[in-house]
Amino acid sequence: MAEHETTGEDVREAHMVTGAADTVAAAGVVVDGLPPDLPEAVGDGSLAAAVTGEPAAATQSRSRRRDLMPSWSPKLVVGLVITGLIVLFAIIVPFFTLDPNSTDYDGLLKPGEQGHLLGTSAIGNDIWAQLAHGARGSLLIGVTVGVIALIFSVIFGIFAGYLGGWADETLSLITNIMLVIPALPLTIVLAAYSSSRSMWLVAGVLGLTAWTGSAIVLRTQARSLRVRDYVLAARVAGERSRRIIAVEILPNLLPLVAAQFLFGVIFAILGEAGLSYLGLGPTDAVTWGTMLYQAQNGSALTLGAWWWFVPPGLLIALLGCGLSLVNFAIDEIINPKLRNVPKATRRVRKARKVESRAAATTEEAGA
């Protein structure tokens, strides 16, 4: 078929994009003054064998398996802990708090006064209750936008990159049109012309403007994978296009898809906070953005009511930081060079220390 025809451009892109296995083998580059023979020194397992005292073949096999697996880096652990604690806070704490919309309490109570853990707002809302329910609302919007953006980016990215031909041209045209439309002004216009802005409407508006960048990235990777040997073999075997995409291409793009999903969640939470701060957020739910909007309208900064705006802003920053750290860890899975070069550097330095100690011991024995 014409749409599956391998073009010269596809071949060039295939040579430009390095697979995970090739990247692991290419991890031995000159870094921090290391010798240019690092690939041979590290790749054959001789240096690791010198350090551990084990056979080179066993050390090499175990090292390759370990390099191909995602590592528990400090940034991944910290990111998962921060994100996990906030998610648990959003799921559990709202069941044990007061009504976040109740105004039956005294206004501007300081933290701890009259049993209010984080005080109250100017109109008597319990800040702790609003913070807990706002976490749930913000996370729901973030996950919804992430899913919407993921679906659109897979359709306009992976399908377009694999199918090629007129399908690629049509889907790419739509992607390019959406890409040049300013996302923030479009979101503001769509939100402003909605009389009743529900949480799901805001999530839908943000989702429609958050997928273009991810689609371009996925399309580029899909175009490089379509000319790989295992994909060509599946075509020759008569496999359907949707099965090749689902079985051969999509699994190889899962780390990249996960990274784009997390980026969509971060974009959604920050975008909702920005819209709410401008008075264009959801009117039927409490979110961290609506808390900041109410604090602005209530002159919390002027009144010195720091407990009104600091907690939601701090949680937005912490959640963005946690998701970004997880995203950085996923980048190490996508590009093994990011983790293999430091590992190779440490192995060479450790082997050099062993050699230096052995040489010093030999000199002392000779003396």
C-alpha positions as a printed NumPy array, in Angstrom:
array([[  0.   ,   0.   ,   0.   ],
       [  1.112,   3.528,  -0.708],
       [  0.414,   4.707,   2.802],
       [  2.825,   2.105,   4.199],
       [  5.575,   2.781,   1.689],
       [  9.007,   3.294,   3.223],
       [ 10.401,   6.649,   2.162],
       [ 13.899,   8.035,   2.277],
       [ 12.814,  10.447,   4.983],
       [ 11.66 ,   7.536,   7.163],
       [ 15.02 ,   5.807,   6.774],
       [ 16.886,   8.976,   7.697],
       [ 14.706,   9.443,  10.784],
       [ 15.26 ,   5.798,  11.741],
       [ 19.029,   6.345,  11.689],
       [ 18.676,   9.56 ,  13.722],
       [ 16.68 ,   7.94 ,  16.528],
       [ 18.716,   5.437,  18.571],
       [ 16.954,   2.45 ,  20.114],
       [ 17.252,   1.599,  23.787],
       [ 19.515,  -1.378,  23.174],
       [ 21.805,   0.615,  20.872],
       [ 21.855,   3.489,  23.324],
       [ 22.964,   1.22 ,  26.148],
       [ 25.868,   0.038,  24.006],
       [ 26.669,   3.647,  23.117],
       [ 26.689,   4.79 ,  26.719],
       [ 30.473,   4.754,  26.885],
       [ 31.336,   8.26 ,  25.749],
       [ 34.193,  10.434,  26.895],
       [ 32.993,  12.185,  30.025],
       [ 34.915,  14.115,  32.655],
       [ 38.305,  13.336,  31.188],
       [ 37.714,   9.613,  30.76 ],
       [ 39.738,   7.843,  28.026],
       [ 38.164,   7.272,  24.597],
       [ 38.406,   3.483,  25.098],
       [ 35.671,   3.638,  27.742],
       [ 33.155,   1.651,  25.603],
       [ 35.522,  -1.292,  25.332],
       [ 36.645,  -1.016,  28.946],
       [ 33.121,  -0.959,  30.299],
       [ 31.325,  -2.996,  27.625],
       [ 33.365,  -6.182,  28.004],
       [ 32.916,  -6.238,  31.779],
       [ 36.647,  -6.382,  32.484],
       [ 36.699,  -3.345,  34.747],
       [ 33.616,  -4.494,  36.65 ],
       [ 35.166,  -7.942,  36.968],
       [ 38.325,  -6.388,  38.332],
       [ 36.293,  -4.6  ,  40.977],
       [ 33.99 ,  -7.476,  41.972],
       [ 36.268, -10.428,  41.317],
       [ 33.528, -12.184,  39.314],
       [ 33.805, -13.604,  35.766],
       [ 33.53 , -10.936,  33.076],
       [ 30.696, -12.718,  31.213],
       [ 28.451, -12.953,  34.279],
       [ 29.175,  -9.367,  35.239],
       [ 28.473,  -8.154,  31.695],
       [ 25.153, -10.04 ,  31.446],
       [ 23.906,  -8.762,  34.8  ],
       [ 25.058,  -5.217,  33.988],
       [ 23.155,  -5.182,  30.691],
       [ 19.948,  -6.398,  32.337],
       [ 20.3  ,  -3.782,  35.039],
       [ 20.971,  -0.999,  32.519],
       [ 17.829,  -1.823,  30.552],
       [ 15.625,  -1.586,  33.646],
       [ 14.404,   1.694,  35.193],
       [ 16.477,   2.612,  38.208],
       [ 15.207,   3.855,  41.548],
       [ 16.943,   7.188,  41.387],
       [ 16.596,   9.698,  44.243],
       [ 14.516,  12.02 ,  42.07 ],
       [ 12.051,   9.205,  41.326],
       [ 11.703,   8.281,  45.005],
       [ 11.244,  11.89 ,  46.123],
       [  8.772,  12.598,  43.318],
       [  6.687,   9.507,  44.08 ],
       [  6.643,  10.284,  47.807],
       [  5.525,  13.887,  47.297],
       [  2.899,  12.969,  44.727],
       [  1.674,   9.974,  46.711],
       [  1.231,  11.965,  49.923],
       [ -0.763,  14.662,  48.123],
       [ -2.945,  12.049,  46.412],
       [ -3.634,  10.307,  49.731],
       [ -4.422,  13.686,  51.274],
       [ -6.933,  14.389,  48.497],
       [ -8.584,  10.964,  48.812],
       [ -8.78 ,  10.471,  52.582],
       [ -8.844,  13.846,  54.353],
       [-12.051,  15.261,  52.749],
       [-14.064,  12.566,  54.56 ],
       [-12.967,  13.963,  57.935],
       [-13.305,  17.715,  57.383],
       [-16.065,  20.282,  57.704],
       [-18.185,  21.543,  54.827],
       [-15.827,  23.64 ,  52.675],
       [-18.674,  25.917,  51.531],
       [-20.104,  26.581,  54.988],
       [-19.951,  30.202,  56.189],
       [-21.266,  29.553,  59.694],
       [-17.943,  30.318,  61.362],
       [-16.267,  33.566,  62.349],
       [-14.207,  35.235,  59.641],
       [-10.406,  35.456,  59.524],
       [ -9.766,  33.157,  62.459],
       [ -6.082,  32.396,  62.804],
       [ -4.817,  28.803,  62.591],
       [ -5.83 ,  26.851,  65.677],
       [ -8.521,  29.251,  66.866],
       [-11.905,  27.698,  67.717],
       [-10.768,  24.309,  66.445],
       [ -9.934,  25.412,  62.898],
       [ -6.598,  23.856,  61.992],
       [ -5.745,  26.441,  59.324],
       [ -8.124,  29.177,  60.383],
       [-10.97 ,  30.575,  58.302],
       [-11.426,  32.895,  55.359],
       [-12.979,  36.361,  55.481],
       [-16.46 ,  34.924,  54.937],
       [-16.029,  32.074,  57.409],
       [-14.936,  29.141,  55.221],
       [-12.756,  26.555,  56.942],
       [ -9.381,  26.685,  55.141],
       [ -8.399,  23.117,  56.04 ],
       [-11.647,  21.785,  54.569],
       [-11.237,  23.887,  51.44 ],
       [ -7.638,  22.734,  51.066],
       [ -8.604,  19.056,  51.249],
       [-11.579,  19.329,  48.906],
       [ -9.57 ,  21.631,  46.642],
       [ -6.87 ,  18.965,  46.342],
       [ -9.488,  16.499,  45.145],
       [-10.923,  18.971,  42.637],
       [ -7.536,  20.005,  41.253],
       [ -6.377,  16.396,  40.887],
       [ -9.61 ,  15.402,  39.135],
       [ -9.157,  18.226,  36.657],
       [ -5.495,  17.331,  36.158],
       [ -6.12 ,  13.626,  35.525],
       [ -9.08 ,  14.371,  33.229],
       [ -7.047,  16.795,  31.137],
       [ -4.147,  14.336,  31.05 ],
       [ -6.406,  11.567,  29.726],
       [ -8.023,  13.848,  27.112],
       [ -4.647,  15.138,  25.93 ],
       [ -3.284,  11.59 ,  25.857],
       [ -6.119,  10.305,  23.666],
       [ -5.767,  13.168,  21.18 ],
       [ -1.966,  12.926,  21.104],
       [ -2.107,   9.165,  20.423],
       [ -4.607,   9.629,  17.585],
       [ -2.927,  12.641,  15.998],
       [  0.612,  11.475,  16.826],
       [  1.09 ,   7.705,  16.764],
       [ -1.629,   6.917,  14.212],
       [ -0.522,   9.742,  11.924],
       [  3.158,   8.79 ,  12.187],
       [  2.549,   5.119,  11.458],
       [ -0.107,   5.316,   8.739],
       [  1.621,   7.987,   6.659],
       [  0.168,   9.157,   3.35 ],
       [ -3.028,  11.192,   3.276],
       [ -3.929,  10.197,   6.848],
       [ -0.658,  11.641,   8.121],
       [ -1.075,  14.804,   6.072],
       [ -4.642,  15.378,   7.285],
       [ -3.953,  14.713,  10.964],
       [ -0.742,  16.753,  10.84 ],
       [ -2.627,  19.667,   9.28 ],
       [ -5.119,  19.674,  12.151],
       [ -2.264,  19.44 ,  14.658],
       [ -0.416,  22.367,  13.087],
       [ -3.572,  24.502,  13.076],
       [ -4.142,  23.815,  16.775],
       [ -0.472,  24.417,  17.475],
       [ -0.459,  27.992,  16.142],
       [ -3.621,  28.958,  18.036],
       [ -2.61 ,  30.591,  21.357],
       [ -3.748,  28.179,  24.059],
       [ -4.243,  30.623,  26.933],
       [ -6.317,  33.226,  25.013],
       [ -8.433,  30.452,  23.487],
       [ -9.026,  28.937,  26.92 ],
       [ -9.965,  32.32 ,  28.367],
       [-12.426,  33.015,  25.535],
       [-14.08 ,  29.59 ,  25.804],
       [-14.352,  29.862,  29.573],
       [-15.605,  33.448,  29.501],
       [-18.488,  32.67 ,  27.131],
       [-19.762,  29.826,  29.333],
       [-22.413,  31.076,  31.739],
       [-22.065,  28.112,  34.106],
       [-18.537,  26.726,  34.253],
       [-18.508,  23.244,  35.709],
       [-15.329,  21.466,  36.683],
       [-15.684,  19.108,  33.723],
       [-16.169,  21.986,  31.28 ],
       [-12.951,  23.62 ,  32.473],
       [-11.16 ,  20.266,  32.177],
       [-12.5  ,  19.793,  28.636],
       [-11.385,  23.256,  27.557],
       [ -7.901,  22.695,  28.977],
       [ -7.713,  19.233,  27.422],
       [ -8.499,  20.567,  23.94 ],
       [ -5.493,  22.892,  24.117],
       [ -2.951,  20.595,  25.798],
       [ -2.312,  17.816,  23.277],
       [ -0.543,  19.385,  20.297],
       [  3.024,  19.296,  21.637],
       [  2.688,  15.683,  22.742],
       [  1.224,  14.709,  19.354],
       [  4.241,  16.111,  17.496],
       [  6.678,  14.237,  19.757],
       [  4.802,  10.933,  19.426],
       [  4.435,  11.339,  15.661],
       [  8.194,  11.734,  15.241],
       [  8.892,   8.607,  17.273],
       [  6.18 ,   6.606,  15.475],
       [  7.677,   7.529,  12.082],
       [ 11.034,   6.17 ,  13.239],
       [  9.534,   2.926,  14.568],
       [  7.503,   2.152,  11.448],
       [ 10.653,   1.191,   9.537],
       [ 12.102,  -1.06 ,  12.222],
       [ 12.604,  -4.718,  11.317],
       [  9.979,  -6.11 ,  13.687],
       [  7.338,  -3.702,  12.352],
       [  8.196,  -4.532,   8.744],
       [  8.024,  -8.236,   9.616],
       [  4.556,  -7.753,  11.107],
       [  3.421,  -6.018,   7.908],
       [  4.778,  -8.826,   5.753],
       [  2.943, -11.318,   7.973],
       [ -0.313,  -9.534,   7.115],
       [ -1.035,  -8.   ,  10.528],
       [ -3.632,  -5.257,  10.631],
       [ -2.483,  -1.692,  11.184],
       [ -4.342,  -1.28 ,  14.468],
       [ -2.773,  -4.471,  15.845],
       [  0.724,  -3.378,  14.8  ],
       [  0.17 ,  -0.037,  16.534],
       [ -1.207,  -1.667,  19.684],
       [  1.29 ,  -4.552,  19.928],
       [  4.489,  -3.419,  18.203],
       [  4.641,   0.377,  18.395],
       [  2.671,   1.533,  21.443],
       [  4.545,  -0.661,  23.989],
       [  7.853,   0.833,  22.802],
       [  6.437,   4.322,  23.369],
       [  4.933,   3.708,  26.821],
       [  7.627,   5.647,  28.746],
       [  7.22 ,   8.576,  26.379],
       [  3.41 ,   8.357,  26.6  ],
       [  3.621,   8.323,  30.403],
       [  5.874,  11.377,  30.35 ],
       [  3.426,  13.238,  28.099],
       [  0.54 ,  12.273,  30.421],
       [  2.345,  13.701,  33.455],
       [  3.12 ,  16.848,  31.49 ],
       [ -0.599,  17.167,  30.714],
       [ -1.495,  16.811,  34.398],
       [  0.985,  19.515,  35.395],
       [ -0.272,  21.794,  32.623],
       [ -3.883,  21.263,  33.72 ],
       [ -3.333,  22.019,  37.4  ],
       [ -1.353,  25.16 ,  36.644],
       [ -3.79 ,  26.186,  33.897],
       [ -6.819,  25.743,  36.149],
       [ -5.119,  27.766,  38.878],
       [ -4.423,  30.542,  36.364],
       [ -7.989,  30.538,  35.034],
       [ -9.452,  30.531,  38.529],
       [ -7.175,  33.371,  39.597],
       [ -8.628,  35.385,  36.693],
       [-12.169,  34.509,  37.798],
       [-12.734,  31.974,  34.988],
       [-12.428,  28.776,  37.008],
       [-15.141,  26.255,  37.92 ],
       [-18.142,  27.656,  39.761],
       [-19.484,  24.357,  41.134],
       [-16.369,  22.962,  42.841],
       [-13.589,  23.951,  45.216],
       [-10.067,  23.826,  43.809],
       [ -6.75 ,  25.303,  44.82 ],
       [ -7.229,  27.879,  42.075],
       [-10.61 ,  29.014,  43.42 ],
       [ -9.03 ,  29.351,  46.876],
       [ -6.421,  31.711,  45.455],
       [ -9.145,  33.65 ,  43.638],
       [-11.164,  34.062,  46.843],
       [ -8.031,  35.091,  48.737],
       [ -7.314,  37.733,  46.127],
       [-10.86 ,  39.094,  46.254],
       [-10.787,  39.057,  50.046],
       [ -7.534,  41.076,  50.171],
       [ -5.826,  38.306,  52.122],
       [ -2.369,  39.705,  51.436],
       [ -3.359,  43.174,  52.655],
       [ -4.995,  41.744,  55.772],
       [ -1.989,  39.551,  56.509],
       [ -4.077,  36.359,  56.292],
       [ -1.212,  34.215,  55.027],
       [ -3.024,  30.999,  55.967],
       [ -5.573,  31.766,  53.266],
       [ -3.306,  31.785,  50.194],
       [ -0.017,  30.153,  51.25 ],
       [ -1.315,  26.532,  51.709],
       [ -2.947,  26.201,  48.253],
       [ -0.021,  27.876,  46.529],
       [  2.442,  25.667,  48.393],
       [  0.573,  22.476,  47.482],
       [  0.405,  23.497,  43.812],
       [  4.171,  24.032,  43.838],
       [  4.839,  20.75 ,  45.667],
       [  2.621,  18.72 ,  43.332],
       [  4.229,  20.292,  40.275],
       [  7.657,  19.559,  41.743],
       [  6.774,  15.936,  42.523],
       [  5.329,  15.238,  39.072],
       [  8.295,  16.945,  37.415],
       [ 10.75 ,  14.76 ,  39.357],
       [  8.862,  11.644,  38.255],
       [  8.925,  12.981,  34.69 ],
       [ 12.694,  13.477,  34.885],
       [ 13.074,   9.883,  36.087],
       [ 10.996,   8.689,  33.129],
       [ 13.343,  10.636,  30.845],
       [ 16.138,   8.359,  32.075],
       [ 14.089,   5.363,  30.933],
       [ 13.464,   6.919,  27.519],
       [ 17.121,   7.895,  27.092],
       [ 19.377,   5.392,  28.92 ],
       [ 22.407,   7.605,  28.277],
       [ 21.193,   9.847,  31.081],
       [ 21.753,   7.058,  33.614],
       [ 24.344,   4.813,  31.935],
       [ 27.062,   7.424,  31.458],
       [ 27.233,   8.275,  35.186],
       [ 27.209,   4.547,  36.003],
       [ 30.01 ,   3.874,  33.54 ],
       [ 31.956,   6.808,  34.955],
       [ 31.629,   5.459,  38.494],
       [ 32.704,   1.965,  37.364],
       [ 35.844,   3.281,  35.665],
       [ 36.773,   5.439,  38.654],
       [ 36.226,   2.513,  41.015],
       [ 38.35 ,   0.254,  38.814],
       [ 41.077,   2.896,  38.708],
       [ 41.093,   3.089,  42.492],
       [ 41.482,  -0.69 ,  42.682],
       [ 44.327,  -0.592,  40.165],
       [ 46.03 ,   2.244,  42.06 ],
       [ 45.791,   0.353,  45.349],
       [ 47.108,  -2.811,  43.7  ],
       [ 50.006,  -0.883,  42.176],
       [ 50.812,   0.737,  45.528],
       [ 50.735,  -2.645,  47.257],
       [ 53.053,  -4.102,  44.628],
       [ 55.524,  -1.221,  45.041],
       [ 55.519,  -1.615,  48.807],
       [ 56.107,  -5.341,  48.493],
       [ 58.982,  -4.743,  46.068],
       [ 60.568,  -2.193,  48.381]])
